[in-house]
């Protein structure tokens, strides 16, 4: 499989990296450090941990497409950042034995951007569009006929001399990824054959991700150490991988590079990541609602302005896990914290109508 992408994310694979050995300078490790993301990204269903329902569906779909000698149906993956949408597109291309072109909606601003990319596709190729909810109307309309009939409808000339051209395209598969499925237009959503939400990972699955990553990066970690990091990884492999690196730095300085439960917990405490995996921004958000707005509800714009974060970061990065873990609730009048958030942050009292009432 050759993969063409703006950031060359998939171009080197782990086996190639491992093959470049030199006992003196250990270049394979340096290479892996530089291409951290690329090095640890699973390339096949076997190394892609979790999401078992989705993987089972995809395996069948891929086998059927291969038997029919047809490209796969268009696929849409949605879910919070870092759960493996882009990685899965790479795995699918690998399993189908076809090329993958990666782009993202903000890069397809002008009609010629999307037309150019569609016209450059070869038969059966996969086109991956990240952040597909951010496609503009024109690009979206161009995609409709491309996805449905594998045609590009183009107009040439001006006013009275205007002509419509139908340019045939090779059959291709579009994989769209978004953190905001709700912002996708109905007609675009309906053109995807498979729509699937990626779920947060369990602690057990994250411990497997951590052990796998540690193995690739030659980091020594025991089972309890992996579990300790998994517990604070917010159900997200990208965070788990990031924390393994940070904890490994601490272990190199304090424990000959070995990660055990104690080392993991101490390093994560120093990083100010608590037992729920919350970081300082998450805690500021919850504290603000508790202390300044009596637990809410309060609008997201007000929260963003008060803690100096951007609304999109709060909505896309902080909120999904806070909502999923039941610490935050979304109501029509704004965000509210739950009793669990009070307990977690050690607030034993809640102000109500100026009277201090002990609730918990
Ligand atoms: N199922 C998995 N098994 C092992 N590692 C995974 C898995 N899913 C994701 N990862 C790791 O997590 C990292 C983030 O995954 P990826 O970039 O695919 O997430 P994403 O959903 O595309 O995020 P975003 O919405 O920010 O684009 C990858 O580097 C990959 O190594
Ligand atoms: Mg991605």
Coordinates of C-alpha atoms and ligand atoms in Angstrom, one line a residue:
X1 CA 0.0 0.0 0.0
X2 CA 1.4 3.4 -0.8
X3 CA -0.2 6.3 1.1
X4 CA -0.2 9.8 -0.1
X5 CA -0.8 12.4 2.6
X6 CA 0.1 16.0 3.4
X7 CA 1.9 15.1 6.6
X8 CA 3.4 11.8 5.5
X9 CA 1.9 10.3 8.6
X10 CA 1.6 6.8 7.3
X11 CA 4.6 6.6 5.0
X12 CA 7.1 4.8 7.2
X13 CA 6.0 1.7 8.9
X14 CA 7.1 0.2 12.2
X15 CA 8.8 -2.7 10.5
X16 CA 10.9 -0.5 8.2
X17 CA 11.9 1.5 11.3
X18 CA 12.9 -1.5 13.2
X19 CA 14.9 -2.9 10.3
X20 CA 17.3 0.1 10.3
X21 CA 19.5 -1.2 13.1
X22 CA 22.9 0.1 14.1
X23 CA 24.3 -1.1 17.4
X24 CA 26.5 1.9 18.0
X25 CA 24.1 4.9 17.5
X26 CA 20.8 3.0 17.7
X27 CA 19.3 5.1 14.8
X28 CA 16.1 3.1 14.9
X29 CA 15.2 4.6 18.3
X30 CA 16.0 8.1 17.2
X31 CA 13.9 7.6 14.1
X32 CA 11.0 6.4 16.2
X33 CA 11.3 9.4 18.5
X34 CA 11.0 11.7 15.6
X35 CA 8.2 9.9 14.0
X36 CA 6.5 9.1 17.3
X37 CA 2.9 9.3 15.9
X38 CA 3.7 7.4 12.8
X39 CA 5.7 4.7 14.6
X40 CA 3.0 3.7 17.0
X41 CA 0.0 4.0 14.7
X42 CA -1.5 0.5 14.2
X43 CA -1.4 -0.5 10.6
X44 CA -3.7 -3.6 10.7
X45 CA -6.9 -4.8 12.4
X46 CA -4.8 -7.1 14.6
X47 CA -2.9 -4.2 16.1
X48 CA -5.9 -1.8 16.2
X49 CA -7.1 -2.3 19.8
X50 CA -10.8 -2.2 20.9
X51 CA -13.8 -0.9 18.9
X52 CA -14.6 -4.5 18.3
X53 CA -18.2 -4.1 17.0
X54 CA -16.9 -1.6 14.4
X55 CA -14.0 -3.8 13.5
X56 CA -16.3 -6.8 13.0
X57 CA -18.6 -4.8 10.7
X58 CA -15.6 -3.5 8.7
X59 CA -14.0 -6.9 8.3
X60 CA -17.1 -8.3 6.7
X61 CA -17.6 -5.2 4.5
X62 CA -14.0 -5.4 3.3
X63 CA -14.2 -9.1 2.5
X64 CA -17.5 -8.6 0.6
X65 CA -16.1 -5.7 -1.4
X66 CA -13.0 -7.7 -2.3
X67 CA -15.1 -10.6 -3.4
X68 CA -17.3 -8.3 -5.5
X69 CA -14.1 -6.6 -6.8
X70 CA -15.8 -3.3 -6.0
X71 CA -14.6 -0.4 -3.8
X72 CA -15.9 -0.1 -0.3
X73 CA -19.1 1.9 0.4
X74 CA -18.4 5.4 1.6
X75 CA -17.7 5.5 5.4
X76 CA -18.2 8.1 8.0
X77 CA -16.5 7.9 11.4
X78 CA -17.4 10.3 14.2
X79 CA -16.4 10.7 17.8
X80 CA -14.1 12.8 20.0
X81 CA -10.5 13.5 19.0
X82 CA -7.8 10.9 19.4
X83 CA -10.0 7.8 19.4
X84 CA -8.5 6.4 16.1
X85 CA -10.6 7.7 13.1
X86 CA -7.5 8.6 11.0
X87 CA -5.8 5.4 12.1
X88 CA -8.7 3.3 11.1
X89 CA -8.7 4.9 7.6
X90 CA -5.1 3.8 7.2
X91 CA -6.0 0.3 8.5
X92 CA -8.8 0.0 6.0
X93 CA -6.6 1.1 3.1
X94 CA -4.0 -1.4 4.1
X95 CA -6.5 -4.2 4.4
X96 CA -8.1 -3.4 1.0
X97 CA -4.6 -3.1 -0.5
X98 CA -5.3 0.3 -2.0
X99 CA -3.9 3.8 -1.8
X100 CA -5.1 6.4 0.7
X101 CA -5.2 10.1 0.0
X102 CA -5.6 12.2 3.1
X103 CA -6.9 15.8 3.2
X104 CA -9.1 17.8 5.5
X105 CA -12.1 20.0 4.9
X106 CA -10.5 23.4 5.7
X107 CA -7.9 22.6 2.9
X108 CA -10.7 22.3 0.4
X109 CA -11.7 26.0 0.4
X110 CA -12.0 26.7 -3.4
X111 CA -14.0 24.5 -5.8
X112 CA -10.7 23.7 -7.7
X113 CA -9.2 22.1 -4.5
X114 CA -11.9 19.4 -4.3
X115 CA -12.1 19.0 -8.1
X116 CA -8.3 18.6 -8.3
X117 CA -8.2 16.0 -5.6
X118 CA -11.2 14.0 -7.1
X119 CA -9.7 14.1 -10.6
X120 CA -6.4 12.8 -9.3
X121 CA -8.0 9.7 -7.8
X122 CA -7.2 6.3 -9.3
X123 CA -9.7 3.4 -9.3
X124 CA -10.6 1.9 -5.9
X125 CA -8.5 4.5 -4.1
X126 CA -9.6 5.8 -0.7
X127 CA -10.1 9.5 -0.1
X128 CA -10.0 10.5 3.6
X129 CA -11.5 13.9 4.5
X130 CA -10.9 14.9 8.0
X131 CA -13.2 17.4 9.8
X132 CA -15.7 16.8 7.1
X133 CA -18.3 18.9 8.9
X134 CA -16.3 22.0 7.9
X135 CA -16.7 21.5 4.2
X136 CA -18.3 24.5 2.5
X137 CA -21.5 24.3 0.5
X138 CA -19.9 24.4 -2.9
X139 CA -17.4 21.6 -2.1
X140 CA -20.2 19.6 -0.6
X141 CA -22.4 19.9 -3.7
X142 CA -19.5 18.8 -5.9
X143 CA -19.1 15.8 -3.6
X144 CA -22.7 14.7 -4.0
X145 CA -22.5 13.5 -7.6
X146 CA -19.0 12.3 -7.1
X147 CA -20.0 10.0 -4.2
X148 CA -23.3 8.9 -5.7
X149 CA -22.6 8.4 -9.4
X150 CA -18.9 8.9 -9.7
X151 CA -19.3 12.0 -11.9
X152 CA -18.1 15.5 -11.6
X153 CA -20.6 18.1 -12.7
X154 CA -18.7 21.2 -13.9
X155 CA -19.8 24.4 -15.7
X156 CA -17.6 26.3 -18.1
X157 CA -18.0 29.6 -19.8
X158 CA -20.1 32.6 -18.7
X159 CA -23.7 33.7 -18.9
X160 CA -25.1 32.7 -22.3
X161 CA -22.2 30.5 -23.3
X162 CA -22.3 28.5 -20.1
X163 CA -22.0 24.7 -20.6
X164 CA -22.4 21.9 -18.2
X165 CA -19.9 19.1 -18.4
X166 CA -20.2 15.6 -16.8
X167 CA -16.7 14.2 -16.2
X168 CA -16.6 10.6 -15.2
X169 CA -14.5 9.7 -12.2
X170 CA -13.0 6.3 -11.2
X171 CA -14.8 4.5 -8.5
X172 CA -13.4 5.5 -5.2
X173 CA -14.3 5.3 -1.5
X174 CA -14.7 8.4 0.6
X175 CA -14.0 8.1 4.3
X176 CA -15.1 11.1 6.3
X177 CA -14.2 11.8 9.9
X178 CA -15.7 14.3 12.2
X179 CA -15.8 15.2 15.8
X180 CA -19.2 16.8 15.2
X181 CA -21.6 14.5 13.3
X182 CA -24.5 16.8 14.2
X183 CA -23.0 19.6 12.0
X184 CA -23.0 17.5 8.9
X185 CA -25.8 18.3 6.4
X186 CA -28.5 15.7 5.9
X187 CA -27.8 15.1 2.2
X188 CA -24.1 14.6 2.8
X189 CA -24.7 12.2 5.7
X190 CA -27.2 10.2 3.7
X191 CA -24.5 9.5 1.0
X192 CA -22.4 7.4 3.4
X193 CA -23.1 3.7 3.4
X194 CA -21.7 3.1 6.8
X195 CA -21.8 5.6 9.6
X196 CA -20.1 4.7 12.9
X197 CA -19.4 6.3 16.2
X198 CA -16.1 5.5 17.8
X199 CA -16.4 4.8 21.5
X200 CA -14.2 5.8 24.4
X201 CA -11.8 2.9 25.3
X202 CA -12.0 0.9 28.5
X203 CA -9.1 0.9 30.9
X204 CA -8.2 -2.6 29.9
X205 CA -8.0 -1.6 26.2
X206 CA -6.0 1.5 27.1
X207 CA -3.6 -0.7 29.1
X208 CA -3.1 -2.8 25.9
X209 CA -2.5 0.4 23.9
X210 CA 0.1 1.5 26.5
X211 CA 1.9 -1.9 26.6
X212 CA 2.0 -2.0 22.8
X213 CA 3.4 1.5 22.5
X214 CA 5.9 0.9 25.3
X215 CA 7.0 -2.2 23.4
X216 CA 7.6 -0.3 20.2
X217 CA 9.5 2.5 22.0
X218 CA 11.6 0.1 24.1
X219 CA 10.1 1.4 27.3
X220 CA 10.0 -1.1 30.3
X221 CA 6.6 -1.1 31.9
X222 CA 4.9 -3.6 34.2
X223 CA 1.1 -4.4 34.2
X224 CA 0.3 -2.2 37.2
X225 CA 2.2 0.7 35.7
X226 CA 0.2 0.3 32.4
X227 CA -3.0 0.1 34.4
X228 CA -2.2 3.3 36.4
X229 CA -1.6 5.3 33.2
X230 CA -4.7 3.8 31.5
X231 CA -6.9 4.9 34.4
X232 CA -5.9 8.5 33.8
X233 CA -6.0 8.5 30.0
X234 CA -9.6 9.7 29.6
X235 CA -10.6 6.7 27.5
X236 CA -8.4 8.0 24.7
X237 CA -5.5 6.2 23.0
X238 CA -3.8 9.5 21.9
X239 CA -3.7 10.7 25.5
X240 CA -2.5 7.2 26.7
X241 CA 0.4 7.4 24.2
X242 CA 1.3 10.9 25.2
X243 CA 1.3 10.0 28.9
X244 CA 3.5 6.9 28.3
X245 CA 6.1 9.2 26.9
X246 CA 5.9 11.7 29.8
X247 CA 5.9 9.0 32.4
X248 CA 8.9 7.4 30.7
X249 CA 10.8 10.7 30.9
X250 CA 10.2 10.7 34.6
X251 CA 11.2 7.0 34.9
X252 CA 14.4 7.5 33.1
X253 CA 15.5 10.2 35.6
X254 CA 14.1 8.5 38.7
X255 CA 14.0 4.7 38.1
X256 CA 16.4 3.6 35.4
X257 CA 13.6 4.0 32.8
X258 CA 11.3 1.3 34.5
X259 CA 7.7 2.2 34.8
X260 CA 5.8 0.7 37.7
X261 CA 2.6 1.8 39.5
X262 CA 4.4 4.1 41.9
X263 CA 6.5 5.8 39.2
X264 CA 3.4 6.2 37.0
X265 CA 1.2 7.7 39.8
X266 CA 4.0 10.1 41.0
X267 CA 4.7 11.3 37.4
X268 CA 1.0 11.8 36.6
X269 CA 0.6 13.7 39.9
X270 CA 3.5 16.0 38.9
X271 CA 1.8 16.5 35.5
X272 CA -1.3 17.5 37.5
X273 CA -3.4 14.8 35.9
X274 CA -5.8 13.5 38.6
X275 CA -7.2 10.0 39.2
X276 CA -10.1 10.7 36.7
X277 CA -7.6 11.9 34.1
X278 CA -8.7 15.5 34.4
X279 CA -6.1 18.2 33.8
X280 CA -6.0 21.8 35.0
X281 CA -8.3 23.1 32.3
X282 CA -11.0 20.5 33.1
X283 CA -10.8 21.3 36.8
X284 CA -10.9 25.1 36.1
X285 CA -14.0 24.6 34.1
X286 CA -15.8 22.6 36.8
X287 CA -14.6 24.9 39.6
X288 CA -15.8 27.9 37.7
X289 CA -19.3 26.5 37.3
X290 CA -19.4 25.5 41.0
X291 CA -17.9 28.6 42.5
X292 CA -19.2 31.4 40.3
X293 CA -22.5 29.9 39.0
X294 CA -23.7 27.8 41.8
X295 CA -23.2 24.6 39.8
X296 CA -24.8 26.0 36.6
X297 CA -26.5 26.1 34.2
X298 CA -24.2 28.5 32.4
X299 CA -23.5 29.1 28.7
X300 CA -20.3 27.7 27.1
X301 CA -19.3 31.1 25.8
X302 CA -19.3 32.5 29.3
X303 CA -17.2 29.6 30.5
X304 CA -14.7 29.9 27.7
X305 CA -14.3 33.7 28.3
X306 CA -13.8 33.2 32.0
X307 CA -11.2 30.5 31.8
X308 CA -9.4 31.9 28.7
X309 CA -10.1 29.0 26.4
X310 CA -11.6 28.9 23.0
X311 CA -15.2 27.6 22.7
X312 CA -14.3 25.0 20.1
X313 CA -11.5 23.5 22.2
X314 CA -13.8 23.2 25.2
X315 CA -16.6 21.6 23.1
X316 CA -14.3 19.3 21.1
X317 CA -11.6 18.4 23.6
X318 CA -12.7 18.9 27.2
X319 CA -16.4 18.3 27.2
X320 CA -16.9 14.9 25.5
X321 CA -15.0 13.1 28.4
X322 CA -16.5 15.3 31.1
X323 CA -20.0 14.5 29.8
X324 CA -19.3 10.8 29.3
X325 CA -17.9 10.5 32.8
X326 CA -21.0 12.2 34.2
X327 CA -19.1 15.1 35.8
X328 CA -20.8 17.6 33.5
X329 CA -24.3 17.8 32.0
X330 CA -25.5 19.6 29.0
X331 CA -29.0 21.3 29.4
X332 CA -30.9 23.6 27.1
X333 CA -29.9 26.5 29.4
X334 CA -26.2 25.7 29.5
X335 CA -23.7 23.5 31.3
X336 CA -24.3 22.1 34.8
X337 CA -22.0 20.1 37.0
X338 CA -23.2 16.9 38.6
X339 CA -22.9 15.9 42.3
X340 CA -20.1 13.6 41.2
X341 CA -18.1 16.7 40.2
X342 CA -18.6 18.3 43.6
X343 CA -17.4 15.1 45.3
X344 CA -14.4 14.7 42.9
X345 CA -13.2 18.2 43.6
X346 CA -13.9 17.9 47.3
X347 CA -16.6 20.5 47.6
X348 CA -18.7 19.4 50.5
X349 CA -21.2 22.2 50.5
X350 CA -23.3 23.9 47.8
X351 CA -24.5 27.5 48.1
X352 CA -28.2 27.7 47.4
X353 CA -30.1 31.1 47.8
X354 CA -27.2 32.4 50.0
X355 CA -27.8 29.6 52.5
X356 CA -25.0 27.1 53.0
X357 CA -26.6 23.7 52.7
X358 CA -24.7 20.5 53.2
X359 CA -25.6 18.3 50.4
X360 CA -22.9 15.6 50.3
Ligands
LIG1 N1 -7.5 1.3 18.3 C1 -6.3 1.8 18.6 N2 -5.3 0.9 19.0 C2 -4.1 1.4 19.2 N3 -3.7 2.7 19.1 C3 -4.6 3.6 18.7 C4 -5.9 3.2 18.4 N4 -6.6 4.2 18.0 C5 -5.8 5.3 18.0 N5 -4.6 4.9 18.4 C6 -3.5 5.8 18.6 O1 -4.0 7.1 19.0 C7 -3.4 8.1 18.2 C8 -4.6 9.0 17.7 O2 -5.4 8.3 16.8 P1 -6.0 9.1 15.5 O3 -5.1 10.1 15.0 O4 -6.4 8.0 14.5 O5 -7.3 9.7 16.2 P2 -8.4 10.6 15.5 O6 -9.7 10.0 15.9 O7 -8.2 10.7 14.0 O8 -8.2 12.0 16.1 P3 -8.7 13.5 15.6 O9 -10.2 13.6 15.7 O10 -7.9 14.4 16.5 O11 -8.2 13.5 14.1 C9 -2.7 7.4 17.0 O12 -1.4 7.9 17.0 C10 -2.7 6.0 17.3 O13 -1.4 5.5 17.6
LIG2 MG1 -7.6 12.3 12.8

